[in-house]
Every structure is written in C-alpha cells, then in structure tokens.
C-alpha cells in the first residue's frame, strides 16, 4: 500500500480517536485519524501543503495536502474558549508549508489548567476520498514520526485531478447597503454549489462563503472591494457565479422602505416623539402594547443522539413552514423569507450548535447559544444595518425553539385599527398580525426587515423612536405620521381633527383613483394616454389587472432565466407566459431575454468583463446564443394570445441587431405556421435614440427604457454609491433624447412608450406626455395614481412644460419646474390630480 504518510505534528502519547473525551471527535463526525496527548509546546506541519485556515482562536489549523487531503490539527478540547490566549500562530491562511514547519506555539501549562482536555485530534476531514490507515497508536511519538497513511480511493483520485484547481477574483460591492442578509444569502447559495472551499476576504478578515452570517460579519459596505477565493473542482465557475451574484446585488435598487428619513428634532415642549420613517404613511388609532412571549427552552439533555435528532427535526419543520410561506409571497417579502431560509441552513450556525450538543447541551440550549454567538458578532460589527439583522437571527431562534417545544406561541390579535407600540419586532411577529393601522418601535432601523415588510404590507411605520415611546399608555389614541418622522402620543382635539381630515383626504383620493382606474385614460383636453403595467411575475399581473392596467407594456422574462443552473425549457417558458397573459386584458409586450451585464447567468459562461454594462448584454447575448433566442421566440409564439402579443428587443444599438432578430422571428413563426407579431425595440442607448428614425423604419413600435438610457447618456453607473443619486432620467440631455426618439418614430407613424422608472414618477408624467409619449408602462401599484394625475392634465400645457424642461441645465432645475403648479386645462374647474 502506497500513499501519503502524515508525520506526527506533536510530541506526546498517540491514542485511538475513539478515546477522545468528546463525541464529535470520538464518533468520527469530523473525520478519521487519531489523537495525541501532547508533551511539547508546538504544533508542526505533518506534510507539505497549503494552510486553508488558521482558526481565529489559533487553537486549530486546517491544511490541504498536495494530494487533496484536508487535515485538521486541533490542539486540546474546548480551547476555543480561551480566545487565543496561550497560542501564537506562525503561519497564515493561504501560506505554503513544508513537512515539519512550525505552525503554532502554545503554553502547555496554561492549557493544562484551563482547557477541558489536552487531547489533540489529528483528522482527515475528507475521509471519503482516502483509505486512512493508523500507523502508530498506544505509544509515545515524537514530532516527525509516521502516524497515518492516506491512499486515495478512485473517487478521491478523480476529485483531486479536478480539484487541484484554484481561482480568485476581486469585485467591488456598490449596493448602498453592502452585503446584508439578502445579498449574503444569494452568495451563500452559489458557494454551496462548490465542491471545494470558498472564502470571501475583506482586508485581513475572511469568511466562509457558504455562511450568510459569516459574510454579514465581514461588514462589507458600499464601495468595498472583496476577494473571492475558491479551490477544488469547478473553482473558476464558482468564482464567476459569485461575481455574477455580486453584480446582480449591485444592480438591485434598495427597497423604498430602506431609504432613511430622519425625523425633525422632537420638541419636548409639544410632547412629540421623533423617530425615523420605516414605511410611509399616516395613521390614527389606539396604542397597543403587544406582550412578547419567548419560547420555553429545556435545559436538560436526553443524550447527544436524541438531542441532535430533535434539533434536526425542528430545523426541518421551520424550513418547511418558511418554504410554504415563500410560495404565497412576492417582491421584498419573498426575498426576506428566502434570506431566512438561507440562515437556517447556515453551516457555521449548525456547526456551532453541533459543538454545543457534543458538550452535553440540550437541543434548545445548543440552538440558542449558536444564534446568540451570531447575534453578538453582528452587534459588535459597528454597522447599524448589520446590527438590525440580528433580529432576523432572533426570529429564527424563536421559530426553531417553538418547534422544539412542540407548540405555537399564543398570538393576541390587535384591536381594529391599532398602532402597535413595541421595543422591537421580529419579522415573523409582524407577518402574523392583521388589522394594524401602523406601528412604532423604540429600536430597529429603516433598513430592517420589519421596515421592508411594513412597506410591502402598506403599514405606516416609525422606527428608532427611543425609549420614550414605551411610556405610551395602552389604548391611548395616538397620531403616527411616518412621513414627518413623528408620533403624537397625546393629541388634543385640534390635532386629531386636522390629522383625521388629512387622512380622509388621502383615502378619498386613493379610493377615487382606484374607482376610476379601469376607465380609459384621457387628459382633460381629450388626449388618449394608454397606461400599461411593468410585470415580472404572475402576482404582478394580477395586481396590475386589479389596479386598472390596460395591458402589459413590459414583461421582464429574465425572471425565468436567473438563479438557476440551466436555462428554462420551451415548455416551461410557454406555460409562464400563458399564465401571465391570462391574468391581464389588453396588449402583452414581452421583452426577449435581457441578461448579462448587471443580470448574468452562470450557465451562459460569458467571459469576465472589465465593464459588464458595456459588454455582452441584452440582444447581444441573444445573438451570441441563437439557440436561446429561438427557444424563447417559439415559447412566446405558442403562449401569447393572437392579436395581443408584441415582442420587444432590449439594448438595441444598431439596425442590424433588430434585423437579425426579425429574421429569426420570421423563421420560427413560419415553422409553427402562425402570424408574425409586432416586433419593437427598447431605446436604451444614445445610439438608438440618435438613429430612432432609422430603427423606426424597421420596427413596429419603440419603447424607451429610461433607467439605462440615463446611465449611458450621463456616463454614470446607476449602481455606483457616489453617483447613483445623480443618475436622474429627468436630466435635460435624457429628455432631449426622448424628444428625438419620438420625432424619429413619428416620421414612420410608430407609437412610442416609456417603460422605465420615469413612467411611474408623478413629476415626470406631464413632461413625458408633453414630449409626445402616448403610452406609459408603470409599476402595478402606481397605475391608479398615474391615471388620476393624467386626467387632470392639459396636453398643450404639458408640451410647454416639456419644451422648457429641455432648455434648462440640470435635472434639479427640471424637477423645480415640474413642482410648480401642474399644467392643467384652465377651462376645467375642480379637476384634481
């Protein structure tokens, strides 16, 4: 038998691993090997290899040998509790070492007095890849004596031949909130696909990329550059997938609820309590102090096997409940549940809980302690947003502990129209409450998941109001004005009357807008404006239909292509398109795959790019992968109702790109024996806007994507933390390109719509109409308000406003113009916006 021989890393007495007084090691849960009771004060490398990890407490080192064996050298038991005291590391992560190199020095006397045991396991942690033969046991060994022989199995040899690879990339995080819970969960999903080790590095700090908690505790903020290191089979693909995930995170907008609005300083003389807006709105109602019920925890343990099984069952039950809830949600609320699922599967949390179980803790105590360590790490980070994520861990703590207890907590229902007052709130607490008019918490912050959920549930929320709010009497009528960042804990009759009048006016305007939302939309002087919806899922389509959408002006099909290992089949695509089309009346404009750049997919194997926004994305990817384009076109042709379907091509910069897609569409339609639907173009580049007359000659319609058009026109990355606020599509340069596009389309009688974010902006709508846009495709929730606004506008006054807007020097000046009295028809009295 040949193979790698490991030499003793310690001087001492070699013993069978089964004699280790810790079941985690004795029962070989961590791997195969032996144990050494040391007599020396230094740990040496048992073979040549690379240091994978020096534990933060310096009591353990993991090496990867040149044959792929991963070897854990663990000095003493429970020595992690010393926090590094008595240990000195002589090597660092990633360092190459030779057999016999000194790794760690330690104070043997200190360990003898304070550690649970000096017994030091030497383990091969991937024993499935090797036959592990113990050469010396039940005897004294010196440093350098042979102790273990490793012979690679067939599977191990195959893995090693592929696994010698390693890869590293650096990427900058530009999302305003850095790598918080949801981004950390997305990265962990990609890392878990890896066969080898994957780490994120920020400065000197390292994190297991499979652990959302570890990623969060790195404290990666906007503008930070991180390194991604992977080893083993497919290392390059794993690193590329994580880079792609970071780029998707960078491109994602921060939820509206996560925009901090500081309160005006509270004036003690008027008795107001100041806070920060978590979710916009105004509410009046009785204060309701909800009693917090913590899950009971059994301190006594029945035994390692029974407690481990109980914890596994509770974790599985909690995951099943979250998965069921995820299926009923969309948008930010769904993303929060997905982040919680990733946290439940966090390998570092589970390892920490397993360590506590092995030391005799009950399942409840083990889980509570593991969560507690994660909470402490987040709270010590010094980052307010990360500290808020500690509540997500506490939420999961309670979910699992209640399942261990075998029952659900008693949930008192709030009085109708109550305003919840609490020190803080878990996301699951809020999700389980109905009928709230508002909420106010002493702690928390505007980026917390409670704030995001409150916005998704349309509940006004004030957070970080301080301890004063906890003194509000239960049942006391209060006024919560989240927009102003104030809680009035004891309003007098005049303030109540004024607040009720304002609330009534807001509700009346909303109801009026909703009541007339289904009616065709015309300006006050009779110009027909079509209001469609931007849709990314069937839930969006259903909401749009309820809110009066006249069709779908943008169906984002990339939701089918992202976050998966293979592209969707023709059958899967057709079924989803058919479902969305069935939820809405009117035209359905389906955008072909807009992927690459800020929305990459791992299976496309696109090359790494210095600037993805200027590389392979949109139609360029479709033309590079004609198989994907043909499959998608066939799915659309089979799914969309005849006469309602329109197809739109993204990121077109030249006429030749449109012509290539038209040829492909004609070929697929002929093969299926169906009519060719209208084919249009998204105007998202200055080149397309400047040649709109040429493109319109070959296109059936044009639709302007203002988000990308603004960033390309202004040469500002809309994901850049220092520039994002300046990427304003109301900049006169962008407005002039819109005017040019409308003129080019008009020369050929082609309609023009706007489907970018500007269409949902009430300030921008009059200007767009004045520029000649006749269709707005907006966020489903904004449809009633935009229609109500348009009905009060005068088209000729809109044209005057648009002309003036194109002649000022900045977006700020445009917005100042738009905030002047709205361009209404003077002859119509009482028209309301």
mmCIF file of N, CA and C in Angstrom, residues 77-162:
data_model
loop_
_atom_site.group_PDB
_atom_site.id
_atom_site.type_symbol
_atom_site.label_atom_id
_atom_site.label_comp_id
_atom_site.label_asym_id
_atom_site.label_seq_id
_atom_site.Cartn_x
_atom_site.Cartn_y
_atom_site.Cartn_z
ATOM 1 N N UNK A 77 -9.093 20.273 23.783
ATOM 2 C CA UNK A 77 -10.547 20.309 23.626
ATOM 3 C C UNK A 77 -11.114 21.525 24.345
ATOM 4 N N UNK A 78 -12.048 22.182 23.699
ATOM 5 C CA UNK A 78 -12.673 23.406 24.236
ATOM 6 C C UNK A 78 -11.654 24.526 24.406
ATOM 7 N N UNK A 79 -10.559 24.450 23.684
ATOM 8 C CA UNK A 79 -9.565 25.518 23.758
ATOM 9 C C UNK A 79 -9.993 26.763 22.993
ATOM 10 N N UNK A 80 -11.038 26.634 22.180
ATOM 11 C CA UNK A 80 -11.575 27.815 21.504
ATOM 12 C C UNK A 80 -12.032 28.845 22.515
ATOM 13 N N UNK A 81 -12.465 28.367 23.709
ATOM 14 C CA UNK A 81 -12.983 29.276 24.731
ATOM 15 C C UNK A 81 -11.907 30.212 25.273
ATOM 16 N N UNK A 82 -10.624 29.869 25.046
ATOM 17 C CA UNK A 82 -9.543 30.732 25.526
ATOM 18 C C UNK A 82 -9.376 31.975 24.664
ATOM 19 N N UNK A 83 -10.029 31.993 23.509
ATOM 20 C CA UNK A 83 -9.984 33.186 22.658
ATOM 21 C C UNK A 83 -8.599 33.531 22.153
ATOM 22 N N UNK A 84 -7.728 32.537 22.033
ATOM 23 C CA UNK A 84 -6.378 32.789 21.528
ATOM 24 C C UNK A 84 -5.331 32.932 22.609
ATOM 25 N N UNK A 85 -5.756 33.036 23.866
ATOM 26 C CA UNK A 85 -4.795 33.175 24.957
ATOM 27 C C UNK A 85 -3.950 31.907 25.066
ATOM 28 N N UNK A 86 -2.652 32.092 25.153
ATOM 29 C CA UNK A 86 -1.753 30.955 25.261
ATOM 30 C C UNK A 86 -1.319 30.377 23.931
ATOM 31 N N UNK A 87 -1.777 30.937 22.822
ATOM 32 C CA UNK A 87 -1.424 30.428 21.496
ATOM 33 C C UNK A 87 -0.721 31.523 20.674
ATOM 34 N N UNK A 88 0.237 31.128 19.852
ATOM 35 C CA UNK A 88 0.884 32.039 18.914
ATOM 36 C C UNK A 88 0.966 31.352 17.552
ATOM 37 N N UNK A 89 0.340 31.953 16.529
ATOM 38 C CA UNK A 89 0.360 31.369 15.189
ATOM 39 C C UNK A 89 1.595 31.838 14.435
ATOM 40 N N UNK A 90 2.230 30.918 13.719
ATOM 41 C CA UNK A 90 3.422 31.253 12.935
ATOM 42 C C UNK A 90 3.150 31.228 11.432
ATOM 43 N N UNK A 91 1.925 30.880 11.038
ATOM 44 C CA UNK A 91 1.555 30.827 9.619
ATOM 45 C C UNK A 91 0.210 31.522 9.455
ATOM 46 N N UNK A 92 -0.151 31.806 8.210
ATOM 47 C CA UNK A 92 -1.425 32.436 7.907
ATOM 48 C C UNK A 92 -2.176 31.690 6.833
ATOM 49 N N UNK A 93 -3.431 32.028 6.656
ATOM 50 C CA UNK A 93 -4.260 31.389 5.646
ATOM 51 C C UNK A 93 -3.630 31.549 4.270
ATOM 52 N N UNK A 94 -3.647 30.458 3.498
ATOM 53 C CA UNK A 94 -3.125 30.503 2.142
ATOM 54 C C UNK A 94 -1.626 30.282 2.040
ATOM 55 N N UNK A 95 -0.939 30.169 3.170
ATOM 56 C CA UNK A 95 0.516 30.030 3.146
ATOM 57 C C UNK A 95 0.925 28.599 2.807
ATOM 58 N N UNK A 96 1.961 28.465 2.001
ATOM 59 C CA UNK A 96 2.530 27.159 1.662
ATOM 60 C C UNK A 96 3.473 26.720 2.783
ATOM 61 N N UNK A 97 3.350 25.466 3.219
ATOM 62 C CA UNK A 97 4.225 24.960 4.279
ATOM 63 C C UNK A 97 4.859 23.644 3.836
ATOM 64 N N UNK A 98 5.995 23.323 4.444
ATOM 65 C CA UNK A 98 6.695 22.057 4.201
ATOM 66 C C UNK A 98 6.530 21.166 5.423
ATOM 67 N N UNK A 99 6.740 19.895 5.243
ATOM 68 C CA UNK A 99 6.665 18.960 6.369
ATOM 69 C C UNK A 99 7.606 19.420 7.474
ATOM 70 N N UNK A 100 7.104 19.488 8.695
ATOM 71 C CA UNK A 100 7.921 19.870 9.842
ATOM 72 C C UNK A 100 7.959 21.350 10.126
ATOM 73 N N UNK A 101 7.335 22.187 9.293
ATOM 74 C CA UNK A 101 7.290 23.631 9.589
ATOM 75 C C UNK A 101 6.457 23.871 10.841
ATOM 76 N N UNK A 102 6.937 24.811 11.683
ATOM 77 C CA UNK A 102 6.198 25.156 12.893
ATOM 78 C C UNK A 102 4.936 25.946 12.509
ATOM 79 N N UNK A 103 3.797 25.500 13.000
ATOM 80 C CA UNK A 103 2.522 26.156 12.705
ATOM 81 C C UNK A 103 2.053 27.039 13.846
ATOM 82 N N UNK A 104 2.065 26.468 15.076
ATOM 83 C CA UNK A 104 1.542 27.177 16.252
ATOM 84 C C UNK A 104 2.397 26.805 17.458
ATOM 85 N N UNK A 105 2.660 27.794 18.315
ATOM 86 C CA UNK A 105 3.248 27.532 19.626
ATOM 87 C C UNK A 105 2.179 27.736 20.681
ATOM 88 N N UNK A 106 2.269 27.006 21.798
ATOM 89 C CA UNK A 106 1.246 27.150 22.831
ATOM 90 C C UNK A 106 1.848 26.948 24.218
ATOM 91 N N UNK A 107 1.186 27.497 25.207
ATOM 92 C CA UNK A 107 1.609 27.404 26.594
ATOM 93 C C UNK A 107 0.960 26.167 27.201
ATOM 94 N N UNK A 108 1.718 25.080 27.307
ATOM 95 C CA UNK A 108 1.158 23.815 27.751
ATOM 96 C C UNK A 108 0.631 23.905 29.180
ATOM 97 N N UNK A 109 1.308 24.633 30.043
ATOM 98 C CA UNK A 109 0.860 24.749 31.432
ATOM 99 C C UNK A 109 -0.468 25.492 31.512
ATOM 100 N N UNK A 110 -0.601 26.563 30.736
ATOM 101 C CA UNK A 110 -1.860 27.316 30.752
ATOM 102 C C UNK A 110 -3.003 26.436 30.269
ATOM 103 N N UNK A 111 -2.759 25.681 29.184
ATOM 104 C CA UNK A 111 -3.806 24.804 28.651
ATOM 105 C C UNK A 111 -4.167 23.714 29.647
ATOM 106 N N UNK A 112 -3.175 23.173 30.341
ATOM 107 C CA UNK A 112 -3.429 22.096 31.300
ATOM 108 C C UNK A 112 -4.336 22.578 32.425
ATOM 109 N N UNK A 113 -4.206 23.859 32.777
ATOM 110 C CA UNK A 113 -5.010 24.382 33.875
ATOM 111 C C UNK A 113 -6.379 24.880 33.468
ATOM 112 N N UNK A 114 -6.578 25.205 32.179
ATOM 113 C CA UNK A 114 -7.836 25.867 31.792
ATOM 114 C C UNK A 114 -8.620 25.159 30.697
ATOM 115 N N UNK A 115 -7.974 24.277 29.950
ATOM 116 C CA UNK A 115 -8.697 23.561 28.893
ATOM 117 C C UNK A 115 -9.424 22.357 29.479
ATOM 118 N N UNK A 116 -10.460 21.912 28.775
ATOM 119 C CA UNK A 116 -11.193 20.732 29.218
ATOM 120 C C UNK A 116 -10.310 19.498 29.159
ATOM 121 N N UNK A 117 -9.445 19.438 28.140
ATOM 122 C CA UNK A 117 -8.520 18.315 27.982
ATOM 123 C C UNK A 117 -7.409 18.745 27.047
ATOM 124 N N UNK A 118 -6.218 18.141 27.236
ATOM 125 C CA UNK A 118 -5.108 18.416 26.329
ATOM 126 C C UNK A 118 -5.135 17.518 25.095
ATOM 127 N N UNK A 119 -5.970 16.481 25.094
ATOM 128 C CA UNK A 119 -6.050 15.558 23.964
ATOM 129 C C UNK A 119 -6.271 16.349 22.675
ATOM 130 N N UNK A 120 -5.427 16.080 21.673
ATOM 131 C CA UNK A 120 -5.437 16.876 20.436
ATOM 132 C C UNK A 120 -5.713 15.984 19.236
ATOM 133 N N UNK A 121 -6.899 16.071 18.640
ATOM 134 C CA UNK A 121 -7.215 15.251 17.469
ATOM 135 C C UNK A 121 -6.412 15.667 16.228
ATOM 136 N N UNK A 122 -6.010 14.680 15.454
ATOM 137 C CA UNK A 122 -5.391 14.882 14.141
ATOM 138 C C UNK A 122 -6.290 14.136 13.157
ATOM 139 N N UNK A 123 -6.996 14.878 12.299
ATOM 140 C CA UNK A 123 -8.067 14.293 11.499
ATOM 141 C C UNK A 123 -7.895 14.541 10.017
ATOM 142 N N UNK A 124 -8.297 13.552 9.222
ATOM 143 C CA UNK A 124 -8.508 13.743 7.786
ATOM 144 C C UNK A 124 -10.005 14.015 7.627
ATOM 145 N N UNK A 125 -10.359 15.243 7.242
ATOM 146 C CA UNK A 125 -11.778 15.644 7.255
ATOM 147 C C UNK A 125 -12.519 15.297 5.975
ATOM 148 N N UNK A 126 -11.811 14.776 4.975
ATOM 149 C CA UNK A 126 -12.491 14.258 3.776
ATOM 150 C C UNK A 126 -12.147 12.779 3.582
ATOM 151 N N UNK A 127 -12.462 11.941 4.589
ATOM 152 C CA UNK A 127 -12.051 10.532 4.538
ATOM 153 C C UNK A 127 -12.721 9.735 3.430
ATOM 154 N N UNK A 128 -13.809 10.257 2.860
ATOM 155 C CA UNK A 128 -14.455 9.540 1.764
ATOM 156 C C UNK A 128 -13.542 9.441 0.543
ATOM 157 N N UNK A 129 -12.542 10.315 0.481
ATOM 158 C CA UNK A 129 -11.634 10.320 -0.667
ATOM 159 C C UNK A 129 -10.382 9.481 -0.429
ATOM 160 N N UNK A 130 -10.217 8.930 0.809
ATOM 161 C CA UNK A 130 -8.975 8.228 1.135
ATOM 162 C C UNK A 130 -9.248 7.018 2.032
ATOM 163 N N UNK A 131 -8.414 6.033 1.885
ATOM 164 C CA UNK A 131 -8.316 4.985 2.902
ATOM 165 C C UNK A 131 -7.323 5.497 3.947
ATOM 166 N N UNK A 132 -7.780 5.618 5.189
ATOM 167 C CA UNK A 132 -6.943 6.178 6.250
ATOM 168 C C UNK A 132 -6.461 5.025 7.135
ATOM 169 N N UNK A 133 -5.153 4.810 7.158
ATOM 170 C CA UNK A 133 -4.571 3.727 7.959
ATOM 171 C C UNK A 133 -3.770 4.341 9.104
ATOM 172 N N UNK A 134 -4.086 3.949 10.336
ATOM 173 C CA UNK A 134 -3.369 4.439 11.514
ATOM 174 C C UNK A 134 -2.100 3.607 11.675
ATOM 175 N N UNK A 135 -0.929 4.271 11.714
ATOM 176 C CA UNK A 135 0.357 3.591 11.789
ATOM 177 C C UNK A 135 0.878 3.465 13.216
ATOM 178 N N UNK A 136 0.555 4.413 14.070
ATOM 179 C CA UNK A 136 1.071 4.394 15.436
ATOM 180 C C UNK A 136 -0.050 4.756 16.390
ATOM 181 N N UNK A 137 -0.247 3.957 17.426
ATOM 182 C CA UNK A 137 -1.217 4.282 18.463
ATOM 183 C C UNK A 137 -0.875 3.478 19.705
ATOM 184 N N UNK A 138 -1.260 3.991 20.866
ATOM 185 C CA UNK A 138 -0.946 3.324 22.122
ATOM 186 C C UNK A 138 0.521 3.374 22.452
ATOM 187 N N UNK A 139 1.186 4.456 22.001
ATOM 188 C CA UNK A 139 2.622 4.579 22.253
ATOM 189 C C UNK A 139 3.035 6.040 22.203
ATOM 190 N N UNK A 140 4.252 6.297 22.623
ATOM 191 C CA UNK A 140 4.771 7.657 22.581
ATOM 192 C C UNK A 140 5.278 7.960 21.168
ATOM 193 N N UNK A 141 5.030 9.176 20.711
ATOM 194 C CA UNK A 141 5.505 9.581 19.383
ATOM 195 C C UNK A 141 6.287 10.882 19.508
ATOM 196 N N UNK A 142 7.239 11.049 18.617
ATOM 197 C CA UNK A 142 7.991 12.300 18.520
ATOM 198 C C UNK A 142 7.549 13.037 17.266
ATOM 199 N N UNK A 143 7.793 14.336 17.241
ATOM 200 C CA UNK A 143 7.481 15.115 16.046
ATOM 201 C C UNK A 143 8.232 14.516 14.863
ATOM 202 N N UNK A 144 7.512 14.233 13.784
ATOM 203 C CA UNK A 144 8.128 13.667 12.592
ATOM 204 C C UNK A 144 7.958 12.175 12.453
ATOM 205 N N UNK A 145 7.496 11.491 13.539
ATOM 206 C CA UNK A 145 7.241 10.059 13.423
ATOM 207 C C UNK A 145 6.038 9.815 12.512
ATOM 208 N N UNK A 146 6.051 8.783 11.678
ATOM 209 C CA UNK A 146 4.880 8.496 10.833
ATOM 210 C C UNK A 146 3.714 8.017 11.694
ATOM 211 N N UNK A 147 2.521 8.595 11.447
ATOM 212 C CA UNK A 147 1.353 8.224 12.252
ATOM 213 C C UNK A 147 0.151 7.786 11.414
ATOM 214 N N UNK A 148 0.001 8.320 10.201
ATOM 215 C CA UNK A 148 -1.153 7.981 9.358
ATOM 216 C C UNK A 148 -0.683 7.786 7.925
ATOM 217 N N UNK A 149 -1.349 6.873 7.225
ATOM 218 C CA UNK A 149 -1.076 6.680 5.795
ATOM 219 C C UNK A 149 -2.390 6.881 5.041
ATOM 220 N N UNK A 150 -2.340 7.698 3.981
ATOM 221 C CA UNK A 150 -3.542 8.018 3.205
ATOM 222 C C UNK A 150 -3.368 7.513 1.782
ATOM 223 N N UNK A 151 -4.285 6.643 1.357
ATOM 224 C CA UNK A 151 -4.281 6.146 -0.016
ATOM 225 C C UNK A 151 -5.568 6.607 -0.672
ATOM 226 N N UNK A 152 -5.434 7.321 -1.772
ATOM 227 C CA UNK A 152 -6.615 7.881 -2.431
ATOM 228 C C UNK A 152 -7.479 6.780 -3.027
ATOM 229 N N UNK A 153 -8.779 6.875 -2.813
ATOM 230 C CA UNK A 153 -9.735 5.994 -3.474
ATOM 231 C C UNK A 153 -9.882 6.438 -4.918
ATOM 232 N N UNK A 154 -10.591 5.642 -5.722
ATOM 233 C CA UNK A 154 -10.825 6.034 -7.122
ATOM 234 C C UNK A 154 -11.535 7.370 -7.174
ATOM 235 N N UNK A 155 -12.538 7.556 -6.295
ATOM 236 C CA UNK A 155 -13.282 8.819 -6.276
ATOM 237 C C UNK A 155 -12.379 9.961 -5.845
ATOM 238 N N UNK A 156 -11.506 9.659 -4.874
ATOM 239 C CA UNK A 156 -10.603 10.702 -4.400
ATOM 240 C C UNK A 156 -9.610 11.120 -5.456
ATOM 241 N N UNK A 157 -9.099 10.141 -6.238
ATOM 242 C CA UNK A 157 -8.154 10.471 -7.295
ATOM 243 C C UNK A 157 -8.814 11.328 -8.365
ATOM 244 N N UNK A 158 -10.075 10.999 -8.692
ATOM 245 C CA UNK A 158 -10.788 11.797 -9.701
ATOM 246 C C UNK A 158 -11.021 13.212 -9.201
ATOM 247 N N UNK A 159 -11.394 13.293 -7.933
ATOM 248 C CA UNK A 159 -11.647 14.626 -7.368
ATOM 249 C C UNK A 159 -10.369 15.440 -7.313
ATOM 250 N N UNK A 160 -9.260 14.766 -6.959
ATOM 251 C CA UNK A 160 -8.013 15.512 -6.853
ATOM 252 C C UNK A 160 -7.519 15.992 -8.207
ATOM 253 N N UNK A 161 -7.706 15.150 -9.244
ATOM 254 C CA UNK A 161 -7.259 15.564 -10.571
ATOM 255 C C UNK A 161 -7.998 16.801 -11.039
ATOM 256 N N UNK A 162 -9.277 16.916 -10.629
ATOM 257 C CA UNK A 162 -10.043 18.124 -10.969
ATOM 258 C C UNK A 162 -9.883 19.176 -9.904
#
